[in-house]
Amino acid sequence: MATVDTVEILNLTREFPNSRKLYRMAKSLTKSENFSNSIASFSPQIKLDRDYDILFVVLDNPWQTYLLNGIEKWRDRCRFVACYIIEVWEKDLDNWQLLQGPFENFDHIFVGHNHPIEALSRRVNRPCSYLPPAVDTLLFSPPSLESRRDLDVCYVGRRSENVHRRLLELANERDFFYYYDTASRQKLFVDDPIAHRSLLANLFKRSRYSIVHYAKFNRPEETGYKQEIGYRFFEGAAAGTVMLGIPPETEIYRQLFDWLNAVIETDVNTCDIAAVIAELNAQPELLARIRRDNILNALQRHDWLHRWQQVLATFDLPQTPEMEARDRQLKQRVQHLLDPQAMPEVVPESASLN
């Protein structure tokens, strides 16, 4: 959210593994938040020295709720406390360890997956809302609708080996630029997250096509056979790639990507990806329209500004001047893309690495 508003970022690094175990056992036996905290030792890393409207805790998964204990007297300094759990699957909600987490500390819980919202809210007795993924669209969108795209296909993250093998053949057989991950996809560590996002944005907005799938499409046992929208959909749209692949068969996907050809549905397990690309390459007007629609819809609907607006509206908090400035930048980018001569663009600071 730092790209759309003035925020103070607190990095919590200690995860208190032993204290977490003790807390969970005490919570399971006594159901008392105060007693469990009293016998589990959480040493605060950060002390707040002023008051805040909202403390917004971003978590990879629901097992990290204990990180809040790293902030001393956070409740006294924050009017509202919310968390954003990026990944949680309904099948995990039967795990007793998860449900002993200090969820009662939060006024509202936002979740990056839609399917477990009602079940999670019932189990932790807190209001929960779906907060879809988003992207820094000013970083990912290209300078113009006619920008050069020297990469033929960008395929990062989880992949279909059938499609990957065929794209490798194309790269070896002809003048075809195929970009893909070569490092292990189990765990990704980067030294500089900002530089990593800048690199990813530059790759996407210089790619003709990107391959996308619903989240963990090749590990259905991990998701309980539920389908959710992955980040690649938002990144590919914002960059103006023509997305090929398997979107989730969910109503929320159809609401968020409701424009024509947002994704060209392609069965990556059985298709000849080379034939699909060749057929599309023969339709330059269609490709130009798809790229334009993807970019414009992302700028108008899927920037992190739109998600932060949803968060603040939940607590009846007003927009800030920084958010209003971001909104103007997004609208300027749209107008500049549609008519670059009539609308010269003011380049925002968040796009300075492009």
C-alpha positions as YAML, in Angstrom:
chain: A
units: angstrom
residues:
- id: 1
  name: MET
  ca: [0.00, 0.00, 0.00]
- id: 2
  name: ALA
  ca: [3.04, 2.27, 0.27]
- id: 3
  name: THR
  ca: [2.67, 3.18, -3.42]
- id: 4
  name: VAL
  ca: [-0.81, 4.64, -2.93]
- id: 5
  name: ASP
  ca: [-0.70, 6.32, 0.49]
- id: 6
  name: THR
  ca: [1.68, 7.67, 3.11]
- id: 7
  name: VAL
  ca: [2.33, 4.77, 5.45]
- id: 8
  name: GLU
  ca: [4.90, 3.79, 8.04]
- id: 9
  name: ILE
  ca: [6.24, 0.31, 7.36]
- id: 10
  name: LEU
  ca: [7.11, -1.85, 10.36]
- id: 11
  name: ASN
  ca: [9.13, -4.95, 9.53]
- id: 12
  name: LEU
  ca: [8.60, -7.73, 12.06]
- id: 13
  name: THR
  ca: [11.25, -10.42, 11.76]
- id: 14
  name: ARG
  ca: [10.92, -12.54, 14.94]
- id: 15
  name: GLU
  ca: [8.27, -15.26, 14.77]
- id: 16
  name: PHE
  ca: [8.45, -16.48, 18.41]
- id: 17
  name: PRO
  ca: [8.31, -20.24, 17.60]
- id: 18
  name: ASN
  ca: [8.46, -21.48, 21.22]
- id: 19
  name: SER
  ca: [6.11, -18.82, 22.57]
- id: 20
  name: ARG
  ca: [3.65, -19.57, 19.80]
- id: 21
  name: LYS
  ca: [3.51, -23.24, 20.77]
- id: 22
  name: LEU
  ca: [2.97, -22.40, 24.44]
- id: 23
  name: TYR
  ca: [0.32, -19.82, 23.57]
- id: 24
  name: ARG
  ca: [-1.58, -22.28, 21.35]
- id: 25
  name: MET
  ca: [-1.62, -24.99, 24.01]
- id: 26
  name: ALA
  ca: [-2.82, -22.57, 26.69]
- id: 27
  name: LYS
  ca: [-5.44, -21.09, 24.37]
- id: 28
  name: SER
  ca: [-6.71, -24.55, 23.43]
- id: 29
  name: LEU
  ca: [-7.08, -25.55, 27.09]
- id: 30
  name: THR
  ca: [-8.40, -22.32, 28.62]
- id: 31
  name: LYS
  ca: [-9.89, -20.37, 25.67]
- id: 32
  name: SER
  ca: [-8.49, -17.27, 27.43]
- id: 33
  name: GLU
  ca: [-6.54, -14.74, 25.37]
- id: 34
  name: ASN
  ca: [-5.26, -12.90, 28.47]
- id: 35
  name: PHE
  ca: [-4.08, -16.03, 30.28]
- id: 36
  name: SER
  ca: [-2.38, -17.40, 27.18]
- id: 37
  name: ASN
  ca: [-0.53, -14.14, 26.64]
- id: 38
  name: SER
  ca: [0.51, -14.02, 30.28]
- id: 39
  name: ILE
  ca: [2.38, -17.34, 30.17]
- id: 40
  name: ALA
  ca: [3.80, -17.00, 26.66]
- id: 41
  name: SER
  ca: [6.77, -14.65, 26.38]
- id: 42
  name: PHE
  ca: [6.56, -12.33, 23.37]
- id: 43
  name: SER
  ca: [9.32, -9.70, 23.49]
- id: 44
  name: PRO
  ca: [8.21, -6.61, 21.52]
- id: 45
  name: GLN
  ca: [10.57, -5.47, 18.77]
- id: 46
  name: ILE
  ca: [8.84, -2.17, 18.02]
- id: 47
  name: LYS
  ca: [7.32, 0.53, 20.21]
- id: 48
  name: LEU
  ca: [4.86, 2.98, 18.67]
- id: 49
  name: ASP
  ca: [5.50, 6.60, 19.65]
- id: 50
  name: ARG
  ca: [2.36, 8.18, 18.20]
- id: 51
  name: ASP
  ca: [-1.28, 7.40, 17.39]
- id: 52
  name: TYR
  ca: [-2.52, 5.86, 14.11]
- id: 53
  name: ASP
  ca: [-5.90, 5.56, 12.45]
- id: 54
  name: ILE
  ca: [-5.24, 1.99, 11.37]
- id: 55
  name: LEU
  ca: [-2.67, -0.74, 11.85]
- id: 56
  name: PHE
  ca: [-2.79, -2.95, 8.76]
- id: 57
  name: VAL
  ca: [-0.95, -6.25, 9.20]
- id: 58
  name: VAL
  ca: [-0.02, -8.11, 6.00]
- id: 59
  name: LEU
  ca: [0.47, -11.85, 6.52]
- id: 60
  name: ASP
  ca: [1.48, -14.59, 4.09]
- id: 61
  name: ASN
  ca: [-0.73, -17.06, 5.96]
- id: 62
  name: PRO
  ca: [-2.94, -17.22, 9.07]
- id: 63
  name: TRP
  ca: [-0.26, -18.86, 11.19]
- id: 64
  name: GLN
  ca: [1.59, -15.53, 11.31]
- id: 65
  name: THR
  ca: [-1.00, -13.64, 13.37]
- id: 66
  name: TYR
  ca: [1.39, -13.86, 16.35]
- id: 67
  name: LEU
  ca: [3.71, -11.35, 14.67]
- id: 68
  name: LEU
  ca: [1.45, -8.64, 16.08]
- id: 69
  name: ASN
  ca: [2.96, -9.40, 19.49]
- id: 70
  name: GLY
  ca: [6.18, -7.85, 18.23]
- id: 71
  name: ILE
  ca: [4.62, -4.37, 18.58]
- id: 72
  name: GLU
  ca: [4.42, -2.98, 22.12]
- id: 73
  name: LYS
  ca: [1.05, -1.56, 23.21]
- id: 74
  name: TRP
  ca: [-0.24, -1.50, 19.63]
- id: 75
  name: ARG
  ca: [-3.86, -1.52, 20.77]
- id: 76
  name: ASP
  ca: [-3.42, 1.72, 22.76]
- id: 77
  name: ARG
  ca: [-1.98, 3.53, 19.74]
- id: 78
  name: CYS
  ca: [-4.23, 2.31, 16.92]
- id: 79
  name: ARG
  ca: [-7.86, 3.22, 16.39]
- id: 80
  name: PHE
  ca: [-8.44, 0.18, 14.16]
- id: 81
  name: VAL
  ca: [-6.45, -3.01, 13.62]
- id: 82
  name: ALA
  ca: [-6.92, -5.15, 10.53]
- id: 83
  name: CYS
  ca: [-4.98, -7.91, 8.86]
- id: 84
  name: TYR
  ca: [-4.67, -9.07, 5.28]
- id: 85
  name: ILE
  ca: [-4.07, -12.81, 5.02]
- id: 86
  name: ILE
  ca: [-2.77, -13.38, 1.51]
- id: 87
  name: GLU
  ca: [-3.29, -17.14, 1.40]
- id: 88
  name: VAL
  ca: [-5.67, -19.40, 3.33]
- id: 89
  name: TRP
  ca: [-7.61, -22.44, 2.08]
- id: 90
  name: GLU
  ca: [-10.85, -23.68, 3.58]
- id: 91
  name: LYS
  ca: [-9.43, -27.16, 4.14]
- id: 92
  name: ASP
  ca: [-6.94, -25.65, 6.63]
- id: 93
  name: LEU
  ca: [-9.68, -24.23, 8.84]
- id: 94
  name: ASP
  ca: [-10.09, -27.55, 10.63]
- id: 95
  name: ASN
  ca: [-6.53, -27.28, 11.95]
- id: 96
  name: TRP
  ca: [-6.88, -26.64, 15.67]
- id: 97
  name: GLN
  ca: [-3.50, -24.88, 15.82]
- id: 98
  name: LEU
  ca: [-4.64, -22.28, 13.29]
- id: 99
  name: LEU
  ca: [-7.85, -21.57, 15.15]
- id: 100
  name: GLN
  ca: [-5.97, -20.86, 18.40]
- id: 101
  name: GLY
  ca: [-4.37, -17.83, 16.75]
- id: 102
  name: PRO
  ca: [-5.11, -14.41, 18.30]
- id: 103
  name: PHE
  ca: [-7.71, -13.48, 15.71]
- id: 104
  name: GLU
  ca: [-9.73, -11.56, 18.30]
- id: 105
  name: ASN
  ca: [-7.05, -8.86, 18.17]
- id: 106
  name: PHE
  ca: [-8.35, -7.72, 14.78]
- id: 107
  name: ASP
  ca: [-11.33, -5.50, 14.09]
- id: 108
  name: HIS
  ca: [-11.54, -6.92, 10.57]
- id: 109
  name: ILE
  ca: [-9.82, -9.67, 8.60]
- id: 110
  name: PHE
  ca: [-9.23, -9.33, 4.86]
- id: 111
  name: VAL
  ca: [-8.39, -12.44, 2.87]
- id: 112
  name: GLY
  ca: [-6.77, -12.83, -0.52]
- id: 113
  name: HIS
  ca: [-8.94, -15.87, -1.32]
- id: 114
  name: ASN
  ca: [-12.68, -15.66, -1.74]
- id: 115
  name: HIS
  ca: [-13.93, -19.19, -1.04]
- id: 116
  name: PRO
  ca: [-13.12, -19.46, 2.73]
- id: 117
  name: ILE
  ca: [-14.58, -16.09, 3.82]
- id: 118
  name: GLU
  ca: [-17.80, -17.29, 5.44]
- id: 119
  name: ALA
  ca: [-16.23, -20.36, 7.07]
- id: 120
  name: LEU
  ca: [-13.32, -18.36, 8.48]
- id: 121
  name: SER
  ca: [-15.62, -15.67, 9.86]
- id: 122
  name: ARG
  ca: [-17.73, -18.29, 11.66]
- id: 123
  name: ARG
  ca: [-14.72, -20.02, 13.17]
- id: 124
  name: VAL
  ca: [-12.87, -16.94, 14.47]
- id: 125
  name: ASN
  ca: [-15.99, -14.86, 15.17]
- id: 126
  name: ARG
  ca: [-14.60, -11.83, 13.39]
- id: 127
  name: PRO
  ca: [-15.87, -9.97, 10.30]
- id: 128
  name: CYS
  ca: [-14.01, -11.12, 7.18]
- id: 129
  name: SER
  ca: [-13.94, -9.73, 3.63]
- id: 130
  name: TYR
  ca: [-12.41, -10.76, 0.34]
- id: 131
  name: LEU
  ca: [-9.64, -8.40, -0.77]
- id: 132
  name: PRO
  ca: [-8.56, -9.48, -4.26]
- id: 133
  name: PRO
  ca: [-4.95, -9.33, -5.39]
- id: 134
  name: ALA
  ca: [-3.89, -6.20, -7.23]
- id: 135
  name: VAL
  ca: [-0.78, -4.68, -8.78]
- id: 136
  name: ASP
  ca: [1.09, -1.40, -9.04]
- id: 137
  name: THR
  ca: [-0.44, -0.67, -12.43]
- id: 138
  name: LEU
  ca: [1.67, 2.45, -12.97]
- id: 139
  name: LEU
  ca: [4.77, 0.29, -12.67]
- id: 140
  name: PHE
  ca: [3.48, -2.53, -14.89]
- id: 141
  name: SER
  ca: [1.71, -0.60, -17.66]
- id: 142
  name: PRO
  ca: [3.77, 0.18, -20.80]
- id: 143
  name: PRO
  ca: [4.62, 3.72, -21.94]
- id: 144
  name: SER
  ca: [2.20, 3.46, -24.85]
- id: 145
  name: LEU
  ca: [-0.22, 1.02, -26.46]
- id: 146
  name: GLU
  ca: [2.26, 0.62, -29.32]
- id: 147
  name: SER
  ca: [5.32, -0.08, -27.16]
- id: 148
  name: ARG
  ca: [7.74, -2.67, -28.52]
- id: 149
  name: ARG
  ca: [7.27, -6.21, -27.27]
- id: 150
  name: ASP
  ca: [10.46, -8.14, -27.96]
- id: 151
  name: LEU
  ca: [9.61, -11.11, -25.73]
- id: 152
  name: ASP
  ca: [7.26, -13.58, -27.36]
- id: 153
  name: VAL
  ca: [6.13, -15.43, -24.22]
- id: 154
  name: CYS
  ca: [6.69, -14.79, -20.52]
- id: 155
  name: TYR
  ca: [5.93, -17.79, -18.30]
- id: 156
  name: VAL
  ca: [6.87, -17.34, -14.64]
- id: 157
  name: GLY
  ca: [5.73, -19.24, -11.58]
- id: 158
  name: ARG
  ca: [4.02, -22.62, -11.64]
- id: 159
  name: ARG
  ca: [3.87, -24.10, -15.11]
- id: 160
  name: SER
  ca: [2.53, -26.90, -17.26]
- id: 161
  name: GLU
  ca: [5.46, -29.05, -18.38]
- id: 162
  name: ASN
  ca: [3.65, -29.80, -21.64]
- id: 163
  name: VAL
  ca: [3.46, -26.12, -22.58]
- id: 164
  name: HIS
  ca: [6.95, -25.39, -21.26]
- id: 165
  name: ARG
  ca: [8.47, -28.18, -23.35]
- id: 166
  name: ARG
  ca: [6.77, -26.96, -26.52]
- id: 167
  name: LEU
  ca: [7.81, -23.34, -25.93]
- id: 168
  name: LEU
  ca: [11.41, -24.49, -25.44]
- id: 169
  name: GLU
  ca: [11.20, -26.25, -28.79]
- id: 170
  name: LEU
  ca: [9.96, -23.06, -30.43]
- id: 171
  name: ALA
  ca: [12.82, -21.07, -28.90]
- id: 172
  name: ASN
  ca: [15.31, -23.57, -30.29]
- id: 173
  name: GLU
  ca: [13.70, -23.92, -33.71]
- id: 174
  name: ARG
  ca: [13.11, -20.30, -34.72]
- id: 175
  name: ASP
  ca: [13.47, -16.62, -33.81]
- id: 176
  name: PHE
  ca: [11.32, -16.89, -30.70]
- id: 177
  name: PHE
  ca: [12.09, -15.28, -27.33]
- id: 178
  name: TYR
  ca: [10.73, -17.39, -24.48]
- id: 179
  name: TYR
  ca: [11.35, -16.17, -20.91]
- id: 180
  name: TYR
  ca: [10.83, -18.61, -18.02]
- id: 181
  name: ASP
  ca: [12.06, -19.38, -14.50]
- id: 182
  name: THR
  ca: [15.24, -21.41, -14.20]
- id: 183
  name: ALA
  ca: [15.58, -21.31, -10.40]
- id: 184
  name: SER
  ca: [13.70, -23.59, -8.02]
- id: 185
  name: ARG
  ca: [10.02, -22.70, -7.82]
- id: 186
  name: GLN
  ca: [9.57, -24.16, -4.34]
- id: 187
  name: LYS
  ca: [10.94, -21.15, -2.47]
- id: 188
  name: LEU
  ca: [11.96, -17.83, -3.98]
- id: 189
  name: PHE
  ca: [14.32, -15.54, -2.10]
- id: 190
  name: VAL
  ca: [15.26, -12.13, -3.46]
- id: 191
  name: ASP
  ca: [17.77, -9.66, -2.02]
- id: 192
  name: ASP
  ca: [15.87, -6.56, -3.17]
- id: 193
  name: PRO
  ca: [12.08, -6.93, -3.51]
- id: 194
  name: ILE
  ca: [11.69, -3.51, -5.17]
- id: 195
  name: ALA
  ca: [14.26, -4.32, -7.85]
- id: 196
  name: HIS
  ca: [12.66, -7.75, -8.30]
- id: 197
  name: ARG
  ca: [9.22, -6.20, -8.94]
- id: 198
  name: SER
  ca: [10.75, -3.70, -11.36]
- id: 199
  name: LEU
  ca: [12.40, -6.52, -13.31]
- id: 200
  name: LEU
  ca: [9.15, -8.50, -13.41]
- id: 201
  name: ALA
  ca: [7.21, -5.45, -14.60]
- id: 202
  name: ASN
  ca: [9.72, -4.76, -17.37]
- id: 203
  name: LEU
  ca: [9.56, -8.37, -18.53]
- id: 204
  name: PHE
  ca: [5.76, -8.43, -18.64]
- id: 205
  name: LYS
  ca: [5.25, -5.13, -20.42]
- id: 206
  name: ARG
  ca: [7.73, -6.19, -23.11]
- id: 207
  name: SER
  ca: [6.03, -9.56, -23.66]
- id: 208
  name: ARG
  ca: [3.46, -10.35, -26.32]
- id: 209
  name: TYR
  ca: [1.94, -13.27, -24.42]
- id: 210
  name: SER
  ca: [1.93, -14.58, -20.87]
- id: 211
  name: ILE
  ca: [0.75, -17.97, -19.63]
- id: 212
  name: VAL
  ca: [-1.56, -17.86, -16.59]
- id: 213
  name: HIS
  ca: [-3.35, -20.41, -14.42]
- id: 214
  name: TYR
  ca: [-5.55, -20.31, -11.36]
- id: 215
  name: ALA
  ca: [-3.61, -20.47, -8.10]
- id: 216
  name: LYS
  ca: [-1.68, -23.73, -7.50]
- id: 217
  name: PHE
  ca: [-3.35, -25.33, -10.52]
- id: 218
  name: ASN
  ca: [-0.86, -28.21, -10.41]
- id: 219
  name: ARG
  ca: [-1.27, -28.86, -6.66]
- id: 220
  name: PRO
  ca: [-5.04, -29.30, -6.18]
- id: 221
  name: GLU
  ca: [-4.52, -31.35, -3.01]
- id: 222
  name: GLU
  ca: [-3.03, -28.24, -1.36]
- id: 223
  name: THR
  ca: [-6.08, -26.13, -2.15]
- id: 224
  name: GLY
  ca: [-8.79, -28.65, -1.35]
- id: 225
  name: TYR
  ca: [-9.63, -28.53, -5.07]
- id: 226
  name: LYS
  ca: [-10.70, -24.90, -4.77]
- id: 227
  name: GLN
  ca: [-9.82, -22.40, -7.51]
- id: 228
  name: GLU
  ca: [-8.64, -18.85, -6.83]
- id: 229
  name: ILE
  ca: [-7.27, -15.98, -8.92]
- id: 230
  name: GLY
  ca: [-3.47, -15.76, -8.92]
- id: 231
  name: TYR
  ca: [-1.37, -12.60, -9.09]
- id: 232
  name: ARG
  ca: [-0.21, -13.36, -12.64]
- id: 233
  name: PHE
  ca: [-3.67, -12.41, -13.97]
- id: 234
  name: PHE
  ca: [-3.39, -8.88, -12.57]
- id: 235
  name: GLU
  ca: [0.24, -8.45, -13.62]
- id: 236
  name: GLY
  ca: [-0.37, -9.74, -17.13]
- id: 237
  name: ALA
  ca: [-3.41, -7.51, -17.62]
- id: 238
  name: ALA
  ca: [-1.70, -4.38, -16.32]
- id: 239
  name: ALA
  ca: [1.28, -4.98, -18.61]
- id: 240
  name: GLY
  ca: [-0.94, -5.50, -21.65]
- id: 241
  name: THR
  ca: [0.08, -9.06, -22.38]
- id: 242
  name: VAL
  ca: [-2.31, -11.38, -24.18]
- id: 243
  name: MET
  ca: [-2.97, -13.96, -21.49]
- id: 244
  name: LEU
  ca: [-3.31, -17.63, -22.42]
- id: 245
  name: GLY
  ca: [-4.24, -20.33, -19.94]
- id: 246
  name: ILE
  ca: [-6.76, -21.57, -17.42]
- id: 247
  name: PRO
  ca: [-8.67, -19.01, -15.33]
- id: 248
  name: PRO
  ca: [-10.57, -20.13, -12.22]
- id: 249
  name: GLU
  ca: [-14.14, -21.27, -12.81]
- id: 250
  name: THR
  ca: [-15.59, -18.92, -10.23]
- id: 251
  name: GLU
  ca: [-18.12, -16.11, -10.22]
- id: 252
  name: ILE
  ca: [-15.66, -13.70, -8.57]
- id: 253
  name: TYR
  ca: [-13.22, -14.20, -11.45]
- id: 254
  name: ARG
  ca: [-15.97, -13.45, -13.95]
- id: 255
  name: GLN
  ca: [-16.79, -10.25, -12.04]
- id: 256
  name: LEU
  ca: [-13.20, -9.03, -11.81]
- id: 257
  name: PHE
  ca: [-12.22, -9.95, -15.39]
- id: 258
  name: ASP
  ca: [-15.52, -9.33, -17.15]
- id: 259
  name: TRP
  ca: [-14.20, -7.81, -20.38]
- id: 260
  name: LEU
  ca: [-13.93, -9.72, -23.66]
- id: 261
  name: ASN
  ca: [-10.82, -11.89, -24.08]
- id: 262
  name: ALA
  ca: [-9.29, -10.93, -20.73]
- id: 263
  name: VAL
  ca: [-7.82, -14.43, -20.88]
- id: 264
  name: ILE
  ca: [-7.81, -16.65, -23.97]
- id: 265
  name: GLU
  ca: [-8.86, -19.91, -22.34]
- id: 266
  name: THR
  ca: [-6.36, -22.54, -23.42]
- id: 267
  name: ASP
  ca: [-6.17, -26.11, -22.16]
- id: 268
  name: VAL
  ca: [-2.47, -26.21, -21.38]
- id: 269
  name: ASN
  ca: [-2.54, -29.97, -20.88]
- id: 270
  name: THR
  ca: [-3.72, -30.87, -24.37]
- id: 271
  name: CYS
  ca: [-3.30, -27.86, -26.66]
- id: 272
  name: ASP
  ca: [-0.59, -27.17, -29.20]
- id: 273
  name: ILE
  ca: [0.54, -23.82, -27.81]
- id: 274
  name: ALA
  ca: [2.49, -23.07, -30.98]
- id: 275
  name: ALA
  ca: [-0.68, -23.39, -33.08]
- id: 276
  name: VAL
  ca: [-2.63, -21.17, -30.67]
- id: 277
  name: ILE
  ca: [0.02, -18.44, -30.85]
- id: 278
  name: ALA
  ca: [0.29, -18.71, -34.64]
- id: 279
  name: GLU
  ca: [-3.48, -18.31, -35.02]
- id: 280
  name: LEU
  ca: [-3.49, -15.22, -32.78]
- id: 281
  name: ASN
  ca: [-0.45, -13.70, -34.49]
- id: 282
  name: ALA
  ca: [-2.45, -13.71, -37.72]
- id: 283
  name: GLN
  ca: [-4.98, -11.33, -36.11]
- id: 284
  name: PRO
  ca: [-3.03, -8.15, -35.22]
- id: 285
  name: GLU
  ca: [-6.15, -6.02, -34.74]
- id: 286
  name: LEU
  ca: [-7.55, -8.50, -32.23]
- id: 287
  name: LEU
  ca: [-4.25, -8.58, -30.34]
- id: 288
  name: ALA
  ca: [-4.11, -4.78, -30.18]
- id: 289
  name: ARG
  ca: [-7.66, -4.63, -28.83]
- id: 290
  name: ILE
  ca: [-6.95, -7.28, -26.18]
- id: 291
  name: ARG
  ca: [-3.81, -5.48, -25.00]
- id: 292
  name: ARG
  ca: [-5.60, -2.14, -24.81]
- id: 293
  name: ASP
  ca: [-8.56, -3.55, -22.89]
- id: 294
  name: ASN
  ca: [-6.32, -5.40, -20.44]
- id: 295
  name: ILE
  ca: [-4.23, -2.33, -19.64]
- id: 296
  name: LEU
  ca: [-7.15, 0.08, -19.30]
- id: 297
  name: ASN
  ca: [-9.23, -2.24, -17.13]
- id: 298
  name: ALA
  ca: [-6.28, -2.88, -14.84]
- id: 299
  name: LEU
  ca: [-5.57, 0.83, -14.43]
- id: 300
  name: GLN
  ca: [-9.21, 1.57, -13.68]
- id: 301
  name: ARG
  ca: [-10.01, -1.40, -11.42]
- id: 302
  name: HIS
  ca: [-7.01, -3.40, -10.21]
- id: 303
  name: ASP
  ca: [-4.45, -0.97, -8.84]
- id: 304
  name: TRP
  ca: [-3.55, -1.26, -5.16]
- id: 305
  name: LEU
  ca: [-5.33, 2.08, -4.72]
- id: 306
  name: HIS
  ca: [-8.65, 0.35, -5.40]
- id: 307
  name: ARG
  ca: [-7.97, -2.26, -2.72]
- id: 308
  name: TRP
  ca: [-6.84, 0.35, -0.17]
- id: 309
  name: GLN
  ca: [-10.03, 2.29, -0.85]
- id: 310
  name: GLN
  ca: [-11.96, -0.86, 0.05]
- id: 311
  name: VAL
  ca: [-10.03, -1.22, 3.32]
- id: 312
  name: LEU
  ca: [-10.59, 2.38, 4.42]
- id: 313
  name: ALA
  ca: [-14.26, 2.27, 3.42]
- id: 314
  name: THR
  ca: [-14.71, -0.73, 5.72]
- id: 315
  name: PHE
  ca: [-13.82, 1.52, 8.67]
- id: 316
  name: ASP
  ca: [-15.49, 4.67, 7.30]
- id: 317
  name: LEU
  ca: [-12.09, 6.33, 7.02]
- id: 318
  name: PRO
  ca: [-11.75, 9.10, 4.41]
- id: 319
  name: GLN
  ca: [-9.42, 9.06, 1.44]
- id: 320
  name: THR
  ca: [-6.14, 10.88, 1.99]
- id: 321
  name: PRO
  ca: [-4.60, 13.53, -0.27]
- id: 322
  name: GLU
  ca: [-2.00, 10.95, -1.32]
- id: 323
  name: MET
  ca: [-4.75, 8.59, -2.47]
- id: 324
  name: GLU
  ca: [-6.43, 11.37, -4.42]
- id: 325
  name: ALA
  ca: [-3.11, 12.14, -6.10]
- id: 326
  name: ARG
  ca: [-2.72, 8.47, -7.01]
- id: 327
  name: ASP
  ca: [-6.21, 8.46, -8.49]
- id: 328
  name: ARG
  ca: [-5.30, 11.44, -10.67]
- id: 329
  name: GLN
  ca: [-2.14, 9.67, -11.83]
- id: 330
  name: LEU
  ca: [-4.11, 6.60, -12.84]
- id: 331
  name: LYS
  ca: [-6.60, 8.69, -14.79]
- id: 332
  name: GLN
  ca: [-3.77, 10.59, -16.46]
- id: 333
  name: ARG
  ca: [-2.14, 7.32, -17.51]
- id: 334
  name: VAL
  ca: [-5.42, 6.14, -19.05]
- id: 335
  name: GLN
  ca: [-5.89, 9.38, -20.96]
- id: 336
  name: HIS
  ca: [-2.27, 9.43, -22.07]
- id: 337
  name: LEU
  ca: [-2.52, 5.89, -23.43]
- id: 338
  name: LEU
  ca: [-5.71, 6.71, -25.31]
- id: 339
  name: ASP
  ca: [-4.43, 10.04, -26.69]
- id: 340
  name: PRO
  ca: [-0.74, 10.68, -25.97]
- id: 341
  name: GLN
  ca: [-0.73, 13.97, -27.88]
- id: 342
  name: ALA
  ca: [-3.71, 15.50, -26.08]
- id: 343
  name: MET
  ca: [-2.75, 14.34, -22.60]
- id: 344
  name: PRO
  ca: [0.97, 14.63, -21.70]
- id: 345
  name: GLU
  ca: [1.64, 12.46, -18.70]
- id: 346
  name: VAL
  ca: [3.12, 13.42, -15.36]
- id: 347
  name: VAL
  ca: [5.33, 10.47, -14.40]
- id: 348
  name: PRO
  ca: [4.66, 9.41, -10.79]
- id: 349
  name: GLU
  ca: [7.49, 8.58, -8.40]
- id: 350
  name: SER
  ca: [6.39, 4.92, -8.17]
- id: 351
  name: ALA
  ca: [7.14, 4.47, -11.89]
- id: 352
  name: SER
  ca: [10.59, 6.05, -11.78]
- id: 353
  name: LEU
  ca: [12.36, 2.69, -12.05]
- id: 354
  name: ASN
  ca: [10.73, 1.82, -15.38]
...
